[in-house]
Short mmCIF file of C-alpha atoms in Angstrom, two decimals:
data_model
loop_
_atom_site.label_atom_id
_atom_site.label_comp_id
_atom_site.label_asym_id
_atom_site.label_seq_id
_atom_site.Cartn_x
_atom_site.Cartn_y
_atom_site.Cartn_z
CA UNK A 20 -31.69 -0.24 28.01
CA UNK A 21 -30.77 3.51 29.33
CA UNK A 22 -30.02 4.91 25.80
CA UNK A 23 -32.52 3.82 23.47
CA UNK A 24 -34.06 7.33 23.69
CA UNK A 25 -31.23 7.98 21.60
CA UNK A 26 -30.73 4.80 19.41
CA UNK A 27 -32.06 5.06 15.72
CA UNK A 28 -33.21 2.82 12.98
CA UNK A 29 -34.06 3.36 9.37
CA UNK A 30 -37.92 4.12 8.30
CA UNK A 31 -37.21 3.84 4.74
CA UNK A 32 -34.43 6.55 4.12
CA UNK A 33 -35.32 8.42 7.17
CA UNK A 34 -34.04 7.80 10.55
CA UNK A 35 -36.32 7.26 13.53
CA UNK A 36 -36.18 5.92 16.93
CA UNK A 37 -36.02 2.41 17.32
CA UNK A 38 -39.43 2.58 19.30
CA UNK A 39 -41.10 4.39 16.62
CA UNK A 40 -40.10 2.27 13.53
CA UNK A 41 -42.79 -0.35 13.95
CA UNK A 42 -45.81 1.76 14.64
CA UNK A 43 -44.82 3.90 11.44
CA UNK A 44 -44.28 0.60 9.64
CA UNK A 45 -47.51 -0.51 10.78
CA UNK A 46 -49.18 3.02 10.06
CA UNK A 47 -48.47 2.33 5.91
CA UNK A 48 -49.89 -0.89 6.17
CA UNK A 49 -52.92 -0.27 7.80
CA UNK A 50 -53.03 2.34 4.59
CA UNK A 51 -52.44 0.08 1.79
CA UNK A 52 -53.91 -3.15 3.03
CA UNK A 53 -57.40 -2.79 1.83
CA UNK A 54 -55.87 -2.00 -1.85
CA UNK A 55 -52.81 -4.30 -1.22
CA UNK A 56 -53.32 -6.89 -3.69
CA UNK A 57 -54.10 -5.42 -6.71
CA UNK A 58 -51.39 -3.21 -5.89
CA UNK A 59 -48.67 -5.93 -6.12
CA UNK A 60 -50.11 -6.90 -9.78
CA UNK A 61 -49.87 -3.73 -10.52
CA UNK A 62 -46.30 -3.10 -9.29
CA UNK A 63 -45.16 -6.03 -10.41
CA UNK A 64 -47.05 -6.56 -13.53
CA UNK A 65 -47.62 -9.74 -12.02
CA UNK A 66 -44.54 -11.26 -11.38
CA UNK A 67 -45.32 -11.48 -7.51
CA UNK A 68 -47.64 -14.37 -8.11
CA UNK A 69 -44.21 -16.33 -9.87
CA UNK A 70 -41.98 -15.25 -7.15
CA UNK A 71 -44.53 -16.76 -4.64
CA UNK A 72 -44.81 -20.03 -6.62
CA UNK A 73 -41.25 -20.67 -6.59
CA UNK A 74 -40.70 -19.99 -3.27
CA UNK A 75 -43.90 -23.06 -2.66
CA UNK A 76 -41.62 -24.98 -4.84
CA UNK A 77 -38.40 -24.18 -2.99
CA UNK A 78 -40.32 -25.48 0.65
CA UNK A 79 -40.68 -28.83 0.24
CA UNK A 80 -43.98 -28.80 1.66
CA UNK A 81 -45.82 -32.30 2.46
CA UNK A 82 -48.90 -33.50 3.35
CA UNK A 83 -49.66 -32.91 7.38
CA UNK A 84 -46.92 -30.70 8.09
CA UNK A 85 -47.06 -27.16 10.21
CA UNK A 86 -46.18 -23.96 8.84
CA UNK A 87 -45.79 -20.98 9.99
CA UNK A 88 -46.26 -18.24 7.16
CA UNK A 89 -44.83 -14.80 9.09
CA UNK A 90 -45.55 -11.44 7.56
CA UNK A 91 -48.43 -13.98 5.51
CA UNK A 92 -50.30 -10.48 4.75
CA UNK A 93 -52.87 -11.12 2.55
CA UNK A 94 -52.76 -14.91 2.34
CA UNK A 95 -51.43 -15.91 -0.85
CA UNK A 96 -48.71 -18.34 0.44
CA UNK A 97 -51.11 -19.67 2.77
CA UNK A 98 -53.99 -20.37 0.60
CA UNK A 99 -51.70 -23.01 -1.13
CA UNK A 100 -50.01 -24.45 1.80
CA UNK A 101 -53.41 -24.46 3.42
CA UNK A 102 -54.67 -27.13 0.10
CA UNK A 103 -51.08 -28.87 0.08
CA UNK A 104 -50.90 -29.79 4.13
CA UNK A 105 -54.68 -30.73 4.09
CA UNK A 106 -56.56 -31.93 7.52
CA UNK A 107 -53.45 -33.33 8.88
CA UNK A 108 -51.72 -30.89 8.65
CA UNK A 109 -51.63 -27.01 9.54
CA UNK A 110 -50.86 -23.51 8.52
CA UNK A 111 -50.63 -20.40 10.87
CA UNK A 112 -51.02 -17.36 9.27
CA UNK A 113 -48.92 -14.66 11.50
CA UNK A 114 -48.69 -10.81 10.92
CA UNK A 115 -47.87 -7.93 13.22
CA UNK A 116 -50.72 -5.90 11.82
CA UNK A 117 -54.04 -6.54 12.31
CA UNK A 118 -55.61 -4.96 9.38
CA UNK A 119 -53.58 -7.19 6.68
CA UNK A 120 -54.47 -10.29 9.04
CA UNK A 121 -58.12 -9.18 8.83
CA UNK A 122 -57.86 -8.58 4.73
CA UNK A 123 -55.89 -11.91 4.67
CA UNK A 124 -58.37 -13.35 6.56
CA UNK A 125 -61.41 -12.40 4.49
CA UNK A 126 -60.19 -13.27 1.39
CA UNK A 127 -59.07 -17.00 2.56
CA UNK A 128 -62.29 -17.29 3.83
CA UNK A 129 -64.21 -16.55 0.55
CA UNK A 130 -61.38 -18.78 -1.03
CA UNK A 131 -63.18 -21.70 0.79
CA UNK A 132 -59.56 -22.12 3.24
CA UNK A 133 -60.91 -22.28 6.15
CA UNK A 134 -60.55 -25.71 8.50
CA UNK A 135 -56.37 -25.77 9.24
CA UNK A 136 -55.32 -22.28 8.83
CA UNK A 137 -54.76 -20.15 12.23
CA UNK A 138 -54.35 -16.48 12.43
CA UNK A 139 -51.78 -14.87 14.77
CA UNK A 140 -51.29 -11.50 15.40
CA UNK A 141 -47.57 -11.65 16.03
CA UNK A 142 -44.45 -9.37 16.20
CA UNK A 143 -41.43 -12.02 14.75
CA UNK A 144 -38.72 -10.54 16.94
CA UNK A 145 -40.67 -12.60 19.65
CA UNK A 146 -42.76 -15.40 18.29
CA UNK A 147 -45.59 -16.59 20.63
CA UNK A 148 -44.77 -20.33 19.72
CA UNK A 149 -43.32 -22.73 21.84
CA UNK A 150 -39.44 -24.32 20.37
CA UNK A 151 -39.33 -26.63 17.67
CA UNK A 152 -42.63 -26.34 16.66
CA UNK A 153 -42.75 -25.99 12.39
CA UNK A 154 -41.47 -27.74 9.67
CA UNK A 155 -41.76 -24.42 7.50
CA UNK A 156 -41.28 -20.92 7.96
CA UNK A 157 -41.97 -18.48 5.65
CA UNK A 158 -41.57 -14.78 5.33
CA UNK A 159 -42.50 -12.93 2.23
CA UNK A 160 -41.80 -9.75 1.44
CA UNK A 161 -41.86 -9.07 5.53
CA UNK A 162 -38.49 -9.36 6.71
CA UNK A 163 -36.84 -5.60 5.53
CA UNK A 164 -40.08 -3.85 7.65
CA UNK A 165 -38.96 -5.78 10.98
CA UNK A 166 -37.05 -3.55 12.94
CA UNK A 167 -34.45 -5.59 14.73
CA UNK A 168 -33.85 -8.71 11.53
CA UNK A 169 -30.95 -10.48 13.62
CA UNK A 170 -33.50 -10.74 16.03
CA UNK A 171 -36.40 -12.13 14.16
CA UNK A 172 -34.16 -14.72 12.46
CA UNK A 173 -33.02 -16.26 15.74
CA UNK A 174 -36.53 -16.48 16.55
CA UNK A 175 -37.56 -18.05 13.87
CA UNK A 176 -34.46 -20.37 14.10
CA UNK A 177 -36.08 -21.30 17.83
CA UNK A 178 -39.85 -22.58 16.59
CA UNK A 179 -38.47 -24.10 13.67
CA UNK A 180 -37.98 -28.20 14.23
CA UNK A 181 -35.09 -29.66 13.73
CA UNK A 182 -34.73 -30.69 9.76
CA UNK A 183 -37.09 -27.88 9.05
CA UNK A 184 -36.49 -25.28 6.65
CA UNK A 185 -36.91 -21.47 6.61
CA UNK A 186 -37.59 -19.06 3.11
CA UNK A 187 -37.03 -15.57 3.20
CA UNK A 188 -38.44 -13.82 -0.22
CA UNK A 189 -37.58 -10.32 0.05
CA UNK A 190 -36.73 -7.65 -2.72
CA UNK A 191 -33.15 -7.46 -3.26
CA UNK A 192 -29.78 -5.91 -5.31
CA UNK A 193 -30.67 -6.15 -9.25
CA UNK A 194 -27.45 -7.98 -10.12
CA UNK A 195 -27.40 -6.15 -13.69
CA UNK A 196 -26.28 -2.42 -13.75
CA UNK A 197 -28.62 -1.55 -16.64
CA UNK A 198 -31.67 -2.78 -14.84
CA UNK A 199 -30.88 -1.93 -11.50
CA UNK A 200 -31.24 1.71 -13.29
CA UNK A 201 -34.13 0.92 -15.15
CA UNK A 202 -35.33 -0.43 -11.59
CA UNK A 203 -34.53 2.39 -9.79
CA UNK A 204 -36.37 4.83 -12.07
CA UNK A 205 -39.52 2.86 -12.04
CA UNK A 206 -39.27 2.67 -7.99
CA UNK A 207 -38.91 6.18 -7.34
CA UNK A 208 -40.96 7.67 -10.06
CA UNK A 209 -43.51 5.81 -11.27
CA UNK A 210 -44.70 4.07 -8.26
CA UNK A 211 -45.28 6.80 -5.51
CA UNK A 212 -47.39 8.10 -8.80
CA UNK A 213 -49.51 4.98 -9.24
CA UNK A 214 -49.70 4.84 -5.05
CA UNK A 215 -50.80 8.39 -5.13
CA UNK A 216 -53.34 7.44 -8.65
CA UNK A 217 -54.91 4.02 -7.30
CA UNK A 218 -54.47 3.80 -3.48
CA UNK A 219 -54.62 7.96 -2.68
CA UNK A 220 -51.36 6.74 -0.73
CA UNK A 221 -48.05 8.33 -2.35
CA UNK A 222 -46.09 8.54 0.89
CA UNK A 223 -46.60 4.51 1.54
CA UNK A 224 -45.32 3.61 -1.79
CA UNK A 225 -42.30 5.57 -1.57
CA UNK A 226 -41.27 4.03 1.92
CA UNK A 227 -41.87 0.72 0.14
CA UNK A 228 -39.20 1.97 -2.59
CA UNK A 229 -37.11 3.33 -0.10
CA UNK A 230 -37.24 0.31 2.56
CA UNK A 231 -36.27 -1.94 -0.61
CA UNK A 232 -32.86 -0.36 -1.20
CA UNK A 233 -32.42 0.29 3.03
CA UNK A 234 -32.25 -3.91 3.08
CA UNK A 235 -29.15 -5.74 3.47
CA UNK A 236 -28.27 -7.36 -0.35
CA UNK A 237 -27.84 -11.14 -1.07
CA UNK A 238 -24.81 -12.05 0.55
CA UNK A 239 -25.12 -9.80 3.56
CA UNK A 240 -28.67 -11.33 3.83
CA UNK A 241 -27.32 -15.33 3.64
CA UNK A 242 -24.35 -14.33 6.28
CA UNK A 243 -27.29 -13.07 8.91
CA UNK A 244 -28.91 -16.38 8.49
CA UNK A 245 -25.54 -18.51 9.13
CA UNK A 246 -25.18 -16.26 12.22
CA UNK A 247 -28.23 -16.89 13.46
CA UNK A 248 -27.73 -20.45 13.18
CA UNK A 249 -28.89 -21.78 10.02
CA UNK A 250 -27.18 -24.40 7.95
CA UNK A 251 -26.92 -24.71 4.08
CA UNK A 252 -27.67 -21.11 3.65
CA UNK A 253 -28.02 -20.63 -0.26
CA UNK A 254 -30.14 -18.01 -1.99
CA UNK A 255 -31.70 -17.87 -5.54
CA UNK A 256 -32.16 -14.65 -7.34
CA UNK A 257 -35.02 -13.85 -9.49
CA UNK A 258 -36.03 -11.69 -12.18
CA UNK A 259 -32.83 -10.39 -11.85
CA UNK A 260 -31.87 -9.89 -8.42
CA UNK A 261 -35.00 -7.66 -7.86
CA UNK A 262 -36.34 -9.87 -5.58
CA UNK A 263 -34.09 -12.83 -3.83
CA UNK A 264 -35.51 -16.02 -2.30
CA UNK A 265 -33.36 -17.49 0.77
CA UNK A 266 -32.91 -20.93 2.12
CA UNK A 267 -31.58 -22.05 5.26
CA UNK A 268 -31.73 -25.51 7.09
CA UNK A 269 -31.90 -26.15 11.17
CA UNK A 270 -30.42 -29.52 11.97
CA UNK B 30 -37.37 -16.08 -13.55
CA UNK B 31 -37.23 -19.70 -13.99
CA UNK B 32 -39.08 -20.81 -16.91
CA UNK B 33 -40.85 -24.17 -15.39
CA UNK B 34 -42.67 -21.83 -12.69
CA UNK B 35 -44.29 -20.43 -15.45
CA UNK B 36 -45.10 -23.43 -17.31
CA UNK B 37 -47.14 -24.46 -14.12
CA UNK B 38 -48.35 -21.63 -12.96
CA UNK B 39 -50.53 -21.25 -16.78
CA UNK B 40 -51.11 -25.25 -16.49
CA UNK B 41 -52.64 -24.32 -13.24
CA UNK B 42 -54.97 -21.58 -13.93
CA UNK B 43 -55.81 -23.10 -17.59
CA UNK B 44 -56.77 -26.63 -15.94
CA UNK B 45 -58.30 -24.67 -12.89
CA UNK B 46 -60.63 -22.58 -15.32
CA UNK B 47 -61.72 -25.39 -17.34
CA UNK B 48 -62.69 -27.19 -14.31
CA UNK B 49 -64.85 -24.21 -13.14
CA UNK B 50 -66.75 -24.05 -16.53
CA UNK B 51 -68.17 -27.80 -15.97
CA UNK B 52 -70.49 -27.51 -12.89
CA UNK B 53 -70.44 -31.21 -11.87
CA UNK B 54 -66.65 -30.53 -11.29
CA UNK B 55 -66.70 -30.64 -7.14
CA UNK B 56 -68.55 -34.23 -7.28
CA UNK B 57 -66.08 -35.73 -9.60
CA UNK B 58 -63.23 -35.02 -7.33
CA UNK B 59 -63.97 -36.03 -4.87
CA UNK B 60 -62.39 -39.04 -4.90
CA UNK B 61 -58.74 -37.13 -5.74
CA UNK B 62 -59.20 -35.88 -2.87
CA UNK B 63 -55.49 -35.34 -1.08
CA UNK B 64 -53.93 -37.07 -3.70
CA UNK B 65 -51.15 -36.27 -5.43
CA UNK B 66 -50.26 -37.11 -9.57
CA UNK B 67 -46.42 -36.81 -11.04
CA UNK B 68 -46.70 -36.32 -14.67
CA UNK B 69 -43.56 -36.38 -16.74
CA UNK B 70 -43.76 -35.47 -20.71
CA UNK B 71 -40.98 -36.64 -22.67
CA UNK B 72 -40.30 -33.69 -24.59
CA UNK B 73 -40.23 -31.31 -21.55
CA UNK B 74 -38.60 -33.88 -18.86
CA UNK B 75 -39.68 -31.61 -15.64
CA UNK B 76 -42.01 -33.90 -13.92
CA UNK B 77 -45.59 -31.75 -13.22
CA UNK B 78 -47.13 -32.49 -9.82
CA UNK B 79 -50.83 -32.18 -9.99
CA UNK B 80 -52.28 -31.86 -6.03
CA UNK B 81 -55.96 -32.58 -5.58
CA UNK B 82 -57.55 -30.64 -2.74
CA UNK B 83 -61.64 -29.48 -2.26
CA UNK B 84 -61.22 -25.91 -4.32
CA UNK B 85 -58.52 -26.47 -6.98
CA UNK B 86 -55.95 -28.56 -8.72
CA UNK B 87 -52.50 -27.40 -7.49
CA UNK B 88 -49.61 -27.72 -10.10
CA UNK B 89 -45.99 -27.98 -8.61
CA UNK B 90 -42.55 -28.46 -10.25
CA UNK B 91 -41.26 -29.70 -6.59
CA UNK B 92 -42.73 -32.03 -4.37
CA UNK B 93 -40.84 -34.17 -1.93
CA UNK B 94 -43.48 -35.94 -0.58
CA UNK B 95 -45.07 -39.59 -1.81
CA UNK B 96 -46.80 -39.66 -5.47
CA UNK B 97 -50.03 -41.76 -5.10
CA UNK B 98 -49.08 -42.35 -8.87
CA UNK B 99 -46.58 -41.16 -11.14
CA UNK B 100 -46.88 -41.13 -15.40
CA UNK B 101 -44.42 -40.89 -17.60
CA UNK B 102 -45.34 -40.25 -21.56
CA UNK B 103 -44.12 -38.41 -24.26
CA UNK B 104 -47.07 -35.48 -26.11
CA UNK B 105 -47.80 -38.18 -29.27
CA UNK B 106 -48.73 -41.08 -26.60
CA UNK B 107 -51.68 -38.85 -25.66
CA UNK B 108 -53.52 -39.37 -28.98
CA UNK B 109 -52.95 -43.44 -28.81
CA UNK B 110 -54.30 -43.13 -25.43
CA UNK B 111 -57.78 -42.76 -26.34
CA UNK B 112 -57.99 -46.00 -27.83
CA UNK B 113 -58.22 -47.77 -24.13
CA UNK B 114 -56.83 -51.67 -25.24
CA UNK B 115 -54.00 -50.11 -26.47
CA UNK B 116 -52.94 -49.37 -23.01
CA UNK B 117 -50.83 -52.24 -22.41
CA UNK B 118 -49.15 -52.66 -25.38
CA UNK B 119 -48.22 -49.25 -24.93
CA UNK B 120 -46.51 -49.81 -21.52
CA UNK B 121 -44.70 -53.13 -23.47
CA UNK B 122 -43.41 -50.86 -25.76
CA UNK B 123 -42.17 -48.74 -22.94
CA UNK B 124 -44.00 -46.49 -24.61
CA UNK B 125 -46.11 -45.26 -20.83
CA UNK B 126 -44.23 -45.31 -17.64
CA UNK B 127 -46.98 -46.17 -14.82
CA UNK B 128 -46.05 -46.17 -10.83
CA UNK B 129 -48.23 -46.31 -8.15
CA UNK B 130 -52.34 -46.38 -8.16
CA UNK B 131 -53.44 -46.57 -11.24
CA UNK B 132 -57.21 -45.94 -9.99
CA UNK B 133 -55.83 -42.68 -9.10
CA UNK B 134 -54.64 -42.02 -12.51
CA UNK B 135 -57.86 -43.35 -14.35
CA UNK B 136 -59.95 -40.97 -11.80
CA UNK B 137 -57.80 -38.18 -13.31
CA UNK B 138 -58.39 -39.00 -16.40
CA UNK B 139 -61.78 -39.17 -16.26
CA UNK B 140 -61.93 -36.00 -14.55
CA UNK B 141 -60.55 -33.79 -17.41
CA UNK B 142 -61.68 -36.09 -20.40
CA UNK B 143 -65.41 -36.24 -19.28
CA UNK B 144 -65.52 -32.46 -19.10
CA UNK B 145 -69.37 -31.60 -18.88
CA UNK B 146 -69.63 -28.16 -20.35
CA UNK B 147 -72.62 -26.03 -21.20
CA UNK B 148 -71.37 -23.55 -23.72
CA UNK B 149 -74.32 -21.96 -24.75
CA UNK B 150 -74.74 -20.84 -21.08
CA UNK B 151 -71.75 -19.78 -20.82
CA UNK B 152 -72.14 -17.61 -23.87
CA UNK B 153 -74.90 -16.30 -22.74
CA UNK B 154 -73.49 -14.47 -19.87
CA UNK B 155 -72.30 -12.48 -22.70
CA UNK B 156 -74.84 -12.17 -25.80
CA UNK B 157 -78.13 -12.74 -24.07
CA UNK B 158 -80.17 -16.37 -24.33
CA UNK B 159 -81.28 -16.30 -27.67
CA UNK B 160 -78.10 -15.61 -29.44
CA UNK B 161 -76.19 -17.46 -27.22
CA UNK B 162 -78.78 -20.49 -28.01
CA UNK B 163 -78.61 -19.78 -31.91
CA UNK B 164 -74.78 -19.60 -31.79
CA UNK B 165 -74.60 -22.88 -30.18
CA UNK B 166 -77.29 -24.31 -31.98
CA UNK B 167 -75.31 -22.63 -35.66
CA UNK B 168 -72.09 -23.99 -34.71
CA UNK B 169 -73.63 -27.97 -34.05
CA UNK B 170 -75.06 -27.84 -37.49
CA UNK B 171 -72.05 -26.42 -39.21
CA UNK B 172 -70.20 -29.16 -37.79
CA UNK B 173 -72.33 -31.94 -38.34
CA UNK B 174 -72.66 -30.38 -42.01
CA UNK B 175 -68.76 -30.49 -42.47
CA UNK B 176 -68.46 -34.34 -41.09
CA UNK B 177 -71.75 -35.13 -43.67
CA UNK B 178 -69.45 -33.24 -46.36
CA UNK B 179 -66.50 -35.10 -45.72
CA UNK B 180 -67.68 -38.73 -45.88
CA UNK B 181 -69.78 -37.24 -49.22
CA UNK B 182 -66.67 -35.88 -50.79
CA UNK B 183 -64.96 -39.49 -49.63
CA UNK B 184 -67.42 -41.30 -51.14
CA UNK B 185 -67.13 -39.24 -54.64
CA UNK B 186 -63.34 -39.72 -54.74
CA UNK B 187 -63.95 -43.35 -54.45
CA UNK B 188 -66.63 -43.26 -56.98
CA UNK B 189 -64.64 -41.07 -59.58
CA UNK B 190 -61.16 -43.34 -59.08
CA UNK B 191 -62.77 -46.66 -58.99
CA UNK B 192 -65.98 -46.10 -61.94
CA UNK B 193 -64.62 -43.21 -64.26
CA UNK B 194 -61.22 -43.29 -64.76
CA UNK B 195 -60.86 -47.02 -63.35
CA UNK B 196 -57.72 -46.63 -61.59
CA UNK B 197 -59.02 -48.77 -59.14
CA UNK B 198 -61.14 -51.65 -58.16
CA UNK B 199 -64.52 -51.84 -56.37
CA UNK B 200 -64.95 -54.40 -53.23
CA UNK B 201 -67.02 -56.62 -56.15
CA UNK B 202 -64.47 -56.35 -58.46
CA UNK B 203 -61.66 -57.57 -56.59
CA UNK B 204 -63.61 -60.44 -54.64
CA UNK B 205 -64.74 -61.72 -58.31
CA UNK B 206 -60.40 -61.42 -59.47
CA UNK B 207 -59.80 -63.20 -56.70
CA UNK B 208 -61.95 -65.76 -57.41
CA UNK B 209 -60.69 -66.28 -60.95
CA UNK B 210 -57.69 -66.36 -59.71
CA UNK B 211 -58.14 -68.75 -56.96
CA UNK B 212 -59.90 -70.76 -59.57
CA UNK B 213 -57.37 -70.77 -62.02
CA UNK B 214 -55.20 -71.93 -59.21
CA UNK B 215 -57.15 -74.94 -58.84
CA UNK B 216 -57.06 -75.99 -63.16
CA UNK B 217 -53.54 -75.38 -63.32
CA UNK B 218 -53.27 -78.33 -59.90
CA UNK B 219 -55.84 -80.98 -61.52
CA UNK B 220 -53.90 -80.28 -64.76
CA UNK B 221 -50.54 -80.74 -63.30
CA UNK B 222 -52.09 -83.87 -61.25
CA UNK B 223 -53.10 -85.23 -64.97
CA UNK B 224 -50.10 -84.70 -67.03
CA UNK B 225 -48.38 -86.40 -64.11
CA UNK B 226 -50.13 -89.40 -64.11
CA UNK B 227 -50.41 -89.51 -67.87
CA UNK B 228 -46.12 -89.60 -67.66
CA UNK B 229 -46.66 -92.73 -65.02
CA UNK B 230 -48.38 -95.16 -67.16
#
């Protein structure tokens, strides 16, 4: 504890103290959560909504189960497990900042979700849940802005219940060298340019590009989980490695 | 980007949207209410799992919990559908692969098949009442005039094969043939019935 005035952590491809990387990471997303959604369309031409559904159809979700959807943002994995779990079941909605909980919470809301879905204001280094407590974890698109990820993962290893299952979609390595080009030319030009053009916001959306490629690829990704204790680690890539969805058992 | 996921998400939204256009929608649910539908086609193999809950249909390629009913058909089984007795001969012919409720699947059914839909309000979101009402209105009468044409045009075919160039029969025609023939039938018997007991004596 005596030197972390001098320990450091990546902020994209700067380096900051360890203390400071969250409240920076939360200052871009209290900047881009009002415009967040149409922002992924945008960025994505779409594809987001895709690499959401097969992650739902990766989780094995049932009927009266718990889930706990971390980093849940603006909802959209929530709004389905929300309809899939129905009255029996239940689906907390957890996200260290309080202005995407409050966007996610509007728009679930007006999406007529409103009886089994929870909202937590949570950091997932140190989730406020008691042990074994959900069937499902997910984390989309959340896990490269948490500070300490060794961290969060045993965490989320601890609420999970035994036989449940945790999903990590996060961007990842392109596995092609012509598109991780292409890729890389679209992240660092055009999008701080369509951040700056539709959100007034270039800085955000070139920490988003530059926290992408900061984030531990595939197989460094899968080992973290085994060493934080999950079992039948296996990951699927999509669209070409851009983004990666990972699976991991607790028994 | 596996294909399937896209194959249900468009299922999704297109069943989704044409649920929203029929008003009535929310009350006919309501008894699908939590249940869940397993639809395999034939030609495509990947079971479809249709999720009922109060806003939307959910479409899934993966579901491990329990199916309140699960279907199995190929696309052309669709069409013979429609003709309701044919419903068990179909599933003799192993033709329809039912499991499970098969209220549930009949609810379904009559959920997307009795689609209530209002199209000239709809289209008048767009053009304004009176076009939208003349459109509608133009598009009835051109249909009913092309069904009126067709059973016209059927009926002149028949007319020109069977009157003018006689290439076929009438009803009349053939009723009074068979008759003759049946008739002849019956001469040739007594005949055959008289030379025989002409022979005996």
């Amino acid at each position: 504890m005596s030197n972390t005035d001098n320990e450091t952590t990546h902020f994209g491809y700067e380096q900051v103290k360890v203390e400071e990387k969250a409240t920076k990471v939360a200052d871009v997303f209290h900047s881009v959560a009002a415009k967040y959604d149409i922002m992924n369309d945008l960025m994505s031409f779409g594809v987001h909504r895709l690499w959401k559904r097969f992650a739902i159809d990766c989780s094995g979700i049932r009927p009266g189960q718990k889930v706990l959807d971390l980093a849940g943002g603006t909802g959209d994995l929530t709004a389905k497990f929300s309809r899939v779990v129905g009255d029996k079941g239940q689906v907390v909605l957890a996200d260290i900042n309080d202005s995407m909980l409050k966007v996610g919470r509007d728009k679930l809301r007006d999406l007529g979700v409103v009886s089994n879905v929870d909202y937590v204001q949570a950091n997932a280094e140190a989730l406020p849940f008691p042990d074994n407590t959900f069937d499902l974890i997910t984390i989309a698109f959340g896990l490269r802005n948490v500070t300490d990820k060794d961290k969060a993962l045993r965490s989320m290893y601890r609420v999970l219940k035994p036989g449940g299952r945790l999903l990590v979609l996060e961007f990842s390595k392109p596995s092609n060298e012509l598109l991780s080009k292409a890729y890389d030319m679209y992240s660092f030009n055009l999008l701080p340019t369509m951040g700056k053009v539709i959100a007034n916001d270039s800085e955000s959306y070139k920490y988003l590009a530059e926290s992408i490629r900061m984030h531990p690829d595939q197989a460094t990704l899968q080992g973290m989980m085994d060493s934080a204790g999950f079992e039948q680690t296996q990951f699927y890539n999509l669209t070409g490695g851009i983004v990666a969805l990972h699976r991991g058992y607790k028994f | 980007m596996p294909f399937p996921t896209l194959i249900s998400a468009v299922v999704e939204t297109a069943l989704n949207h044409l649920l929203t256009l029929d008003r009535t929608h929310h009350l006919r649910m309501q008894p699908l209410l939590g249940k869940t539908i397993a639809v395999t086609l034939a030609e495509y193999k990947q079971p479809l799992y249709f999720h009922f809950s109060s806003t939307k249909i959910d479409v899934l390629n993966r579901y491990e919990g329990k199916c309140d009913v699960e279907l199995g058909l190929a696309l052309n089984t669709l069409a013979a559908l429609k003709n309701t007795p044919n419903i068990s001969e179909l599933i003799k012919q192993d033709q329809l692969v039912i499991q499970g409720d098969i209220k549930v699947l009949q609810q379904f059914a009559d959920l997307v098949t009795e689609l209530d839909i209002d199209w000239a309000e709809l289209l008048s979101h767009y053009t304004g009442d009176l076009v939208a009402h003349r459109a509608t209105l133009g598009v009835k009468k051109t249909l009913s005039g092309l069904h009126h044409k067709s059973l016209e045009s059927k009926q002149q075919l028949a007319e020109y094969l069977s009157q003018e160039k006689r290439l076929v029969l009438g009803q009349l025609e053939f009723v009074h043939f068979s008759d003759q023939v049946s008739e002849l039938e019956q001469r040739t018997e007594r005949l055959l019935q008289l030379t025989n007991s002409l022979g005996t004596h």
